[in-house]
GROMACS .gro file of C-alpha atoms in nm:
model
  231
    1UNK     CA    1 -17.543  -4.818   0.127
    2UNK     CA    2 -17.913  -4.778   0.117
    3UNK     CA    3 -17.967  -4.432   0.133
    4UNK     CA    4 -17.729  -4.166  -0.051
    5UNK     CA    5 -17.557  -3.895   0.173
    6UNK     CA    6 -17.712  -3.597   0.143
    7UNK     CA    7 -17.583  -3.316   0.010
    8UNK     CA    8 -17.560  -2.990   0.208
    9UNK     CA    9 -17.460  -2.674   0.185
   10UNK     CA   10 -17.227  -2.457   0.400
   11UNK     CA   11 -17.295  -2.098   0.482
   12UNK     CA   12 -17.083  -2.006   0.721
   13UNK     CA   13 -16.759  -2.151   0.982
   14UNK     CA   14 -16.825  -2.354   1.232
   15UNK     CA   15 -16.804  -2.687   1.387
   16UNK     CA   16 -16.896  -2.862   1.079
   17UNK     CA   17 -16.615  -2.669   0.864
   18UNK     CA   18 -16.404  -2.766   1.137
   19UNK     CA   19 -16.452  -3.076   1.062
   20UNK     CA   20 -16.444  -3.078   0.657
   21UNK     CA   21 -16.134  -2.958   0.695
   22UNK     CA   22 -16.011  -3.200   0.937
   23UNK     CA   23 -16.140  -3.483   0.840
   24UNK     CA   24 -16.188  -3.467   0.457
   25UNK     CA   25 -15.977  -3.197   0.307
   26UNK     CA   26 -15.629  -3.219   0.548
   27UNK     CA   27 -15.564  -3.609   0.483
   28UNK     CA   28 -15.629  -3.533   0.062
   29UNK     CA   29 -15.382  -3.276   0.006
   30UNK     CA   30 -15.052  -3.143   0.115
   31UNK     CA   31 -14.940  -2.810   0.286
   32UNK     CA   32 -14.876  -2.676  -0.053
   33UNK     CA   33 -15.200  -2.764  -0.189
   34UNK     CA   34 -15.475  -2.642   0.073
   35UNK     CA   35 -15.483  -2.303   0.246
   36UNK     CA   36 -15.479  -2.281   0.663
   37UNK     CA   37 -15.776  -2.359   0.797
   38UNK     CA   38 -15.821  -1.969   0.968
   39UNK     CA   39 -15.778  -1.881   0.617
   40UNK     CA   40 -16.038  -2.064   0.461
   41UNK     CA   41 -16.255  -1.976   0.749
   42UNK     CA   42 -16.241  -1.600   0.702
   43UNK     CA   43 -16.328  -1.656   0.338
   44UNK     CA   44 -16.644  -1.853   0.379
   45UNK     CA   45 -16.722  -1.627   0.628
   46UNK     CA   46 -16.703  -1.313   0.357
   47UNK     CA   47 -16.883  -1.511   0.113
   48UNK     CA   48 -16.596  -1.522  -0.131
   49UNK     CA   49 -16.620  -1.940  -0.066
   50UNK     CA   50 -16.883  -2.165  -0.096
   51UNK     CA   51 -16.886  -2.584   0.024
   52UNK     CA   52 -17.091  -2.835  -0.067
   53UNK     CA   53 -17.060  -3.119   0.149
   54UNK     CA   54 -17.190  -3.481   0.192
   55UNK     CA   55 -17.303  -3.606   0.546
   56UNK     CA   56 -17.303  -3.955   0.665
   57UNK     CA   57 -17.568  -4.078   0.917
   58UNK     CA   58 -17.414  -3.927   1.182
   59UNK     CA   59 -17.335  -3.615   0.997
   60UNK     CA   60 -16.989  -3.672   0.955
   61UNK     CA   61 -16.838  -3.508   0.641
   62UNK     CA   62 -16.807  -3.760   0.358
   63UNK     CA   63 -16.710  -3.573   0.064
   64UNK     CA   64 -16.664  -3.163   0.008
   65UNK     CA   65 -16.657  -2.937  -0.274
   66UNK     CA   66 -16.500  -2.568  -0.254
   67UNK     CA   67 -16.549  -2.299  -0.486
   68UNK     CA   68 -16.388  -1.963  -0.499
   69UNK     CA   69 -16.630  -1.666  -0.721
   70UNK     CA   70 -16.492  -1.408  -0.885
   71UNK     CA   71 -16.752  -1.196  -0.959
   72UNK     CA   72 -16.576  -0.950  -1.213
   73UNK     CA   73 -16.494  -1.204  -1.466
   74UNK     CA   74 -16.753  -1.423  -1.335
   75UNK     CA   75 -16.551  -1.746  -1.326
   76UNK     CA   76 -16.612  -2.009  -1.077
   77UNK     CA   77 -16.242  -2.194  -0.923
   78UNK     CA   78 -16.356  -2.572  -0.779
   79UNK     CA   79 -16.041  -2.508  -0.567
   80UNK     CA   80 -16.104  -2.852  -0.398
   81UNK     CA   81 -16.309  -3.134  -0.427
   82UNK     CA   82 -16.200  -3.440  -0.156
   83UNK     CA   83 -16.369  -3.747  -0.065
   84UNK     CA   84 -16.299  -3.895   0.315
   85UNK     CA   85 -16.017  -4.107   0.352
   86UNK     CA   86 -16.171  -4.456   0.365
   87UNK     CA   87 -16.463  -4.369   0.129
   88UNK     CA   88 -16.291  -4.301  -0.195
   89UNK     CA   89 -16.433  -4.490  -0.505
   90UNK     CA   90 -16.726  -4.526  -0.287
   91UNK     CA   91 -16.949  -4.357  -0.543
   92UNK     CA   92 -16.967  -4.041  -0.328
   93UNK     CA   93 -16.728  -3.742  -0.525
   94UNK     CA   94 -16.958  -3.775  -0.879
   95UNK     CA   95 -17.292  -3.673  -0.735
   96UNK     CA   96 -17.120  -3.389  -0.539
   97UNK     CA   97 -16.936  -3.253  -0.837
   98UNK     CA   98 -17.261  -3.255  -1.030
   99UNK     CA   99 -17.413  -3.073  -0.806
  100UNK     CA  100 -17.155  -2.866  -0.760
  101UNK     CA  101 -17.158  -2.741  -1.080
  102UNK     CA  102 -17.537  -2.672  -1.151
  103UNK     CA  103 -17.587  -2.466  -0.798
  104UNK     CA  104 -17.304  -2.266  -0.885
  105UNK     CA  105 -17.448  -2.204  -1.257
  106UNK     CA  106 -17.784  -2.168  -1.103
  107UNK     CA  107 -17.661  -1.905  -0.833
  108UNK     CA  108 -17.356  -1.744  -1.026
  109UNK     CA  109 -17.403  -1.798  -1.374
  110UNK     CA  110 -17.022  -1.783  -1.470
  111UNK     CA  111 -16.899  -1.787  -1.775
  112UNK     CA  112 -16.662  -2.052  -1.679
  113UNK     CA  113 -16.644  -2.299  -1.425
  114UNK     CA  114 -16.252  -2.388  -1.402
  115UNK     CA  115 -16.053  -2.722  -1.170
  116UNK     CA  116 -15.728  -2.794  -1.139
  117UNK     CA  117 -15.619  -3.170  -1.167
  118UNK     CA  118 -15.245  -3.298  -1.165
  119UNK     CA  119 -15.144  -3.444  -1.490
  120UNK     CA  120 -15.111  -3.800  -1.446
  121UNK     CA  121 -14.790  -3.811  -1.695
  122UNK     CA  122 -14.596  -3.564  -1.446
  123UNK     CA  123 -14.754  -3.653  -1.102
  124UNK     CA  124 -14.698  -3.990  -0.932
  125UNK     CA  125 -15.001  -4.176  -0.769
  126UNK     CA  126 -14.985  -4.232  -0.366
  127UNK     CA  127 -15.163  -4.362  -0.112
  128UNK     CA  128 -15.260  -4.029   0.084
  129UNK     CA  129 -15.362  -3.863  -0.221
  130UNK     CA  130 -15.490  -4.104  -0.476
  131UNK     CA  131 -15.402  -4.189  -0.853
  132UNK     CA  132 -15.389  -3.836  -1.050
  133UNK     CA  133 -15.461  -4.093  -1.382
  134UNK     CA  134 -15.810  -4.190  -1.191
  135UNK     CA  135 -15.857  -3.858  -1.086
  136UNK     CA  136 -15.838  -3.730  -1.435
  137UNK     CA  137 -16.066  -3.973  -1.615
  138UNK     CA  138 -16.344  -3.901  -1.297
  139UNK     CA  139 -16.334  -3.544  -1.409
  140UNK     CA  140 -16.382  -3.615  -1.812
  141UNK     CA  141 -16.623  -3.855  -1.729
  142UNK     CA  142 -16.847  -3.542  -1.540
  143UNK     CA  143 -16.801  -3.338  -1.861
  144UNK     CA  144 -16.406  -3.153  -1.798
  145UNK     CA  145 -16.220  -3.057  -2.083
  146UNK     CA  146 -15.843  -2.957  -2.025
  147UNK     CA  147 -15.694  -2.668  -2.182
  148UNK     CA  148 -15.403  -2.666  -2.387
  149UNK     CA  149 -15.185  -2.489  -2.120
  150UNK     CA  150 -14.848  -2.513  -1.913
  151UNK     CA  151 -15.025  -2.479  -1.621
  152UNK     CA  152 -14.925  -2.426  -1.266
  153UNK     CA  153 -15.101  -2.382  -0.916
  154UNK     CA  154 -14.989  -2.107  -0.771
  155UNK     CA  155 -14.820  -2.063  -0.432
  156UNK     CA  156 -15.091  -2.039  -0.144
  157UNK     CA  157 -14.933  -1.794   0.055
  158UNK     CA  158 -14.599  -1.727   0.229
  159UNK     CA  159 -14.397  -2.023   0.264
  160UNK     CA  160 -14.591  -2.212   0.040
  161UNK     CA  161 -14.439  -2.316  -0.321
  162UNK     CA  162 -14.614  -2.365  -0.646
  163UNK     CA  163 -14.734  -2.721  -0.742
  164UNK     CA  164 -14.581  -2.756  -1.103
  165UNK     CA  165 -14.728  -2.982  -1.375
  166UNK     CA  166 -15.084  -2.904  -1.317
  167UNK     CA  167 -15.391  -2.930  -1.594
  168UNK     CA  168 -15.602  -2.654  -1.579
  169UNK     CA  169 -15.986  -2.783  -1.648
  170UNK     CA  170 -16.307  -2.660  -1.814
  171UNK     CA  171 -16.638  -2.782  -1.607
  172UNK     CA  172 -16.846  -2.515  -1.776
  173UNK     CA  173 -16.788  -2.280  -2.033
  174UNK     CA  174 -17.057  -2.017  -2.156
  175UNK     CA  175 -17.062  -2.027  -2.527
  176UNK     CA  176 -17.052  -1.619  -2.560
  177UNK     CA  177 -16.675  -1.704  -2.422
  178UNK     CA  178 -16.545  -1.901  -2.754
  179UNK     CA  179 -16.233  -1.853  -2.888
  180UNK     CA  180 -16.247  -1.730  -3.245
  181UNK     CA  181 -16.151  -2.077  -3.390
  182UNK     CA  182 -16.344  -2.404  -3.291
  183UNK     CA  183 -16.259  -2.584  -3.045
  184UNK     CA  184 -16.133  -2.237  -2.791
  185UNK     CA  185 -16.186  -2.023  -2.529
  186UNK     CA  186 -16.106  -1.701  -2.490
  187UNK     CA  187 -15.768  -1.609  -2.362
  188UNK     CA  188 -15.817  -1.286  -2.289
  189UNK     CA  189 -16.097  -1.339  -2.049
  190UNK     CA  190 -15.863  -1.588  -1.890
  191UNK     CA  191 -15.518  -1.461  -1.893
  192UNK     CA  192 -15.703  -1.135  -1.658
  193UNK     CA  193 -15.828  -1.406  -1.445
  194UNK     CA  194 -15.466  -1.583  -1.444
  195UNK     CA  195 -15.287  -1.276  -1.341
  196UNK     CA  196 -15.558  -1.151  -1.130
  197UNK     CA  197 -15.527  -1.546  -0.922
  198UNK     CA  198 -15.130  -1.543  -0.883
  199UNK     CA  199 -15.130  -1.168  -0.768
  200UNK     CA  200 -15.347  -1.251  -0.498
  201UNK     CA  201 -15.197  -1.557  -0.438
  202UNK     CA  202 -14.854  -1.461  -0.444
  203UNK     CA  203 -14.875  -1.042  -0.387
  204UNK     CA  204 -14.797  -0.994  -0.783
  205UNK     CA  205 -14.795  -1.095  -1.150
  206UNK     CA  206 -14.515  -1.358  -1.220
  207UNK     CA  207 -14.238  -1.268  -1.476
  208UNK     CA  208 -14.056  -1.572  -1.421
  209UNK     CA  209 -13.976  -1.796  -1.715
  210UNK     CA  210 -14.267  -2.043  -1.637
  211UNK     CA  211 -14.522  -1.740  -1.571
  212UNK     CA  212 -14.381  -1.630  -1.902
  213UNK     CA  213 -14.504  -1.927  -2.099
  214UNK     CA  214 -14.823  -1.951  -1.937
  215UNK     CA  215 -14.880  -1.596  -2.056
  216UNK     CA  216 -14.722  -1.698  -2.366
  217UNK     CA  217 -14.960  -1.994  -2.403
  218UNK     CA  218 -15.255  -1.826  -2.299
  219UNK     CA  219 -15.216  -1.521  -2.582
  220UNK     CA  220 -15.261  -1.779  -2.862
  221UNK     CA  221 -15.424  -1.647  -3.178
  222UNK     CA  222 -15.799  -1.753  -3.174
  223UNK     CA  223 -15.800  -1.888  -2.808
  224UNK     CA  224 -15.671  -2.116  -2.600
  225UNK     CA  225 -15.763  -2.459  -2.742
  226UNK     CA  226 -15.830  -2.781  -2.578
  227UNK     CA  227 -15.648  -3.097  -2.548
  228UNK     CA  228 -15.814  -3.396  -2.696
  229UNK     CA  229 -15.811  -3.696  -2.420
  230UNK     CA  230 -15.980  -4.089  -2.500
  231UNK     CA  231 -16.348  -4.147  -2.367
   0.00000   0.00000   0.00000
């Protein structure tokens, strides 16, 4: 490939989101995993989402990256990144997450950019959705750090169930939201952004066991620390 795709941006629904969805973000993850495409649509359209997208030469969608602001705790959610079935390890998904990250710290400035990846010790690979151990080591190798955390996704909605056995990712992290002792952030900051997430999500704040040791986890004394991972 001769020339790179470029990378555009998305302001609003349309034909082209149409066709991110269909084309790049449907075949990468299952119906617990991705929103409804009305959904999604009504959020870009309020501005609460924002998509970064590469084009090929005939402007089909190559590659997309979603991104969910919260402006009251100013934390950024890369709630999906997907490359086009057919183009994966093409090279594509690195540049876009780059960029990803430095417009949203040049338009947002959050304190924390956050991604969930499936842990590859818990999560099988597959053909539809890729190797999770791959998908991990892309991520560190664009700067991620996971967090020491049983993490979950949350359900998406009605009828939709939680996807268990999730890391929950640093991309960015403002340095005014340490933890007290090296190597942390803050869990307070975080656990309001947790509970704030699955009440949306699922209409209120889990007291189940496994919300209970997320909460648990995230209350640690000095911060929630991260997990050291090779390379």
């Amino acid at each position: 490939m001769t020339d790179a795709p470029e990378i555009r941006s998305l302001g609003e629904p349309g034909p082209e989101f149409d066709r991110i969805y269909a084309e790049v973000l449907r075949p990468s993850f299952d119906d617990d995993e991705l929103a409804p495409p009305g959904e999604l649509a009504a959020e870009l359209a309020a501005g609460r989402l924002t998509v970064l997208w590469r084009a090929g030469a005939a402007g089909e969608p190559l590659a997309a990256a979603v991104g969910t602001y919260e402006p009251g705790h100013r934390i950024m959610l890369l709630t999906w990144l997907a490359v086009r079935p057919g183009q994966r390890g093409g090279g594509l998904g690195g540049p876009l997450l780059d960029a990803a990250v430095a417009a949203w710290r040049a338009a947002f400035e959050p304190c924390m950019i956050l991604a969930e990846v499936a842990d590859p010790e818990r999560h099988a690979a597959d053909e539809a959705h890729g190797d999770p151990a791959g998908r991990l080591r892309f991520y560190l190798r664009h700067g991620a750090r996971v967090l020491d955390l049983p993490y979950f996704q949350p359900a998406l909605g009605e009828g939709r169930r939680r996807v268990p056995d999730m890391l929950l990712t640093v991309l960015h992290a403002d340095p005014a939201f340490a933890g007290s002792a090296p190597e942390t952030i803050d869990g307070a900051l975080l656990r309001t952004w947790l509970e704030e997430h699955q009440a949306e999500t699922e209409g209120s704040v889990g007291t189940d066991p496994r919300s209970a040791r997320l909460w648990q986890a995230v209350e640690r004394p000095g911060g929630v620390p991260y997990l050291r991972y090779p390379g």
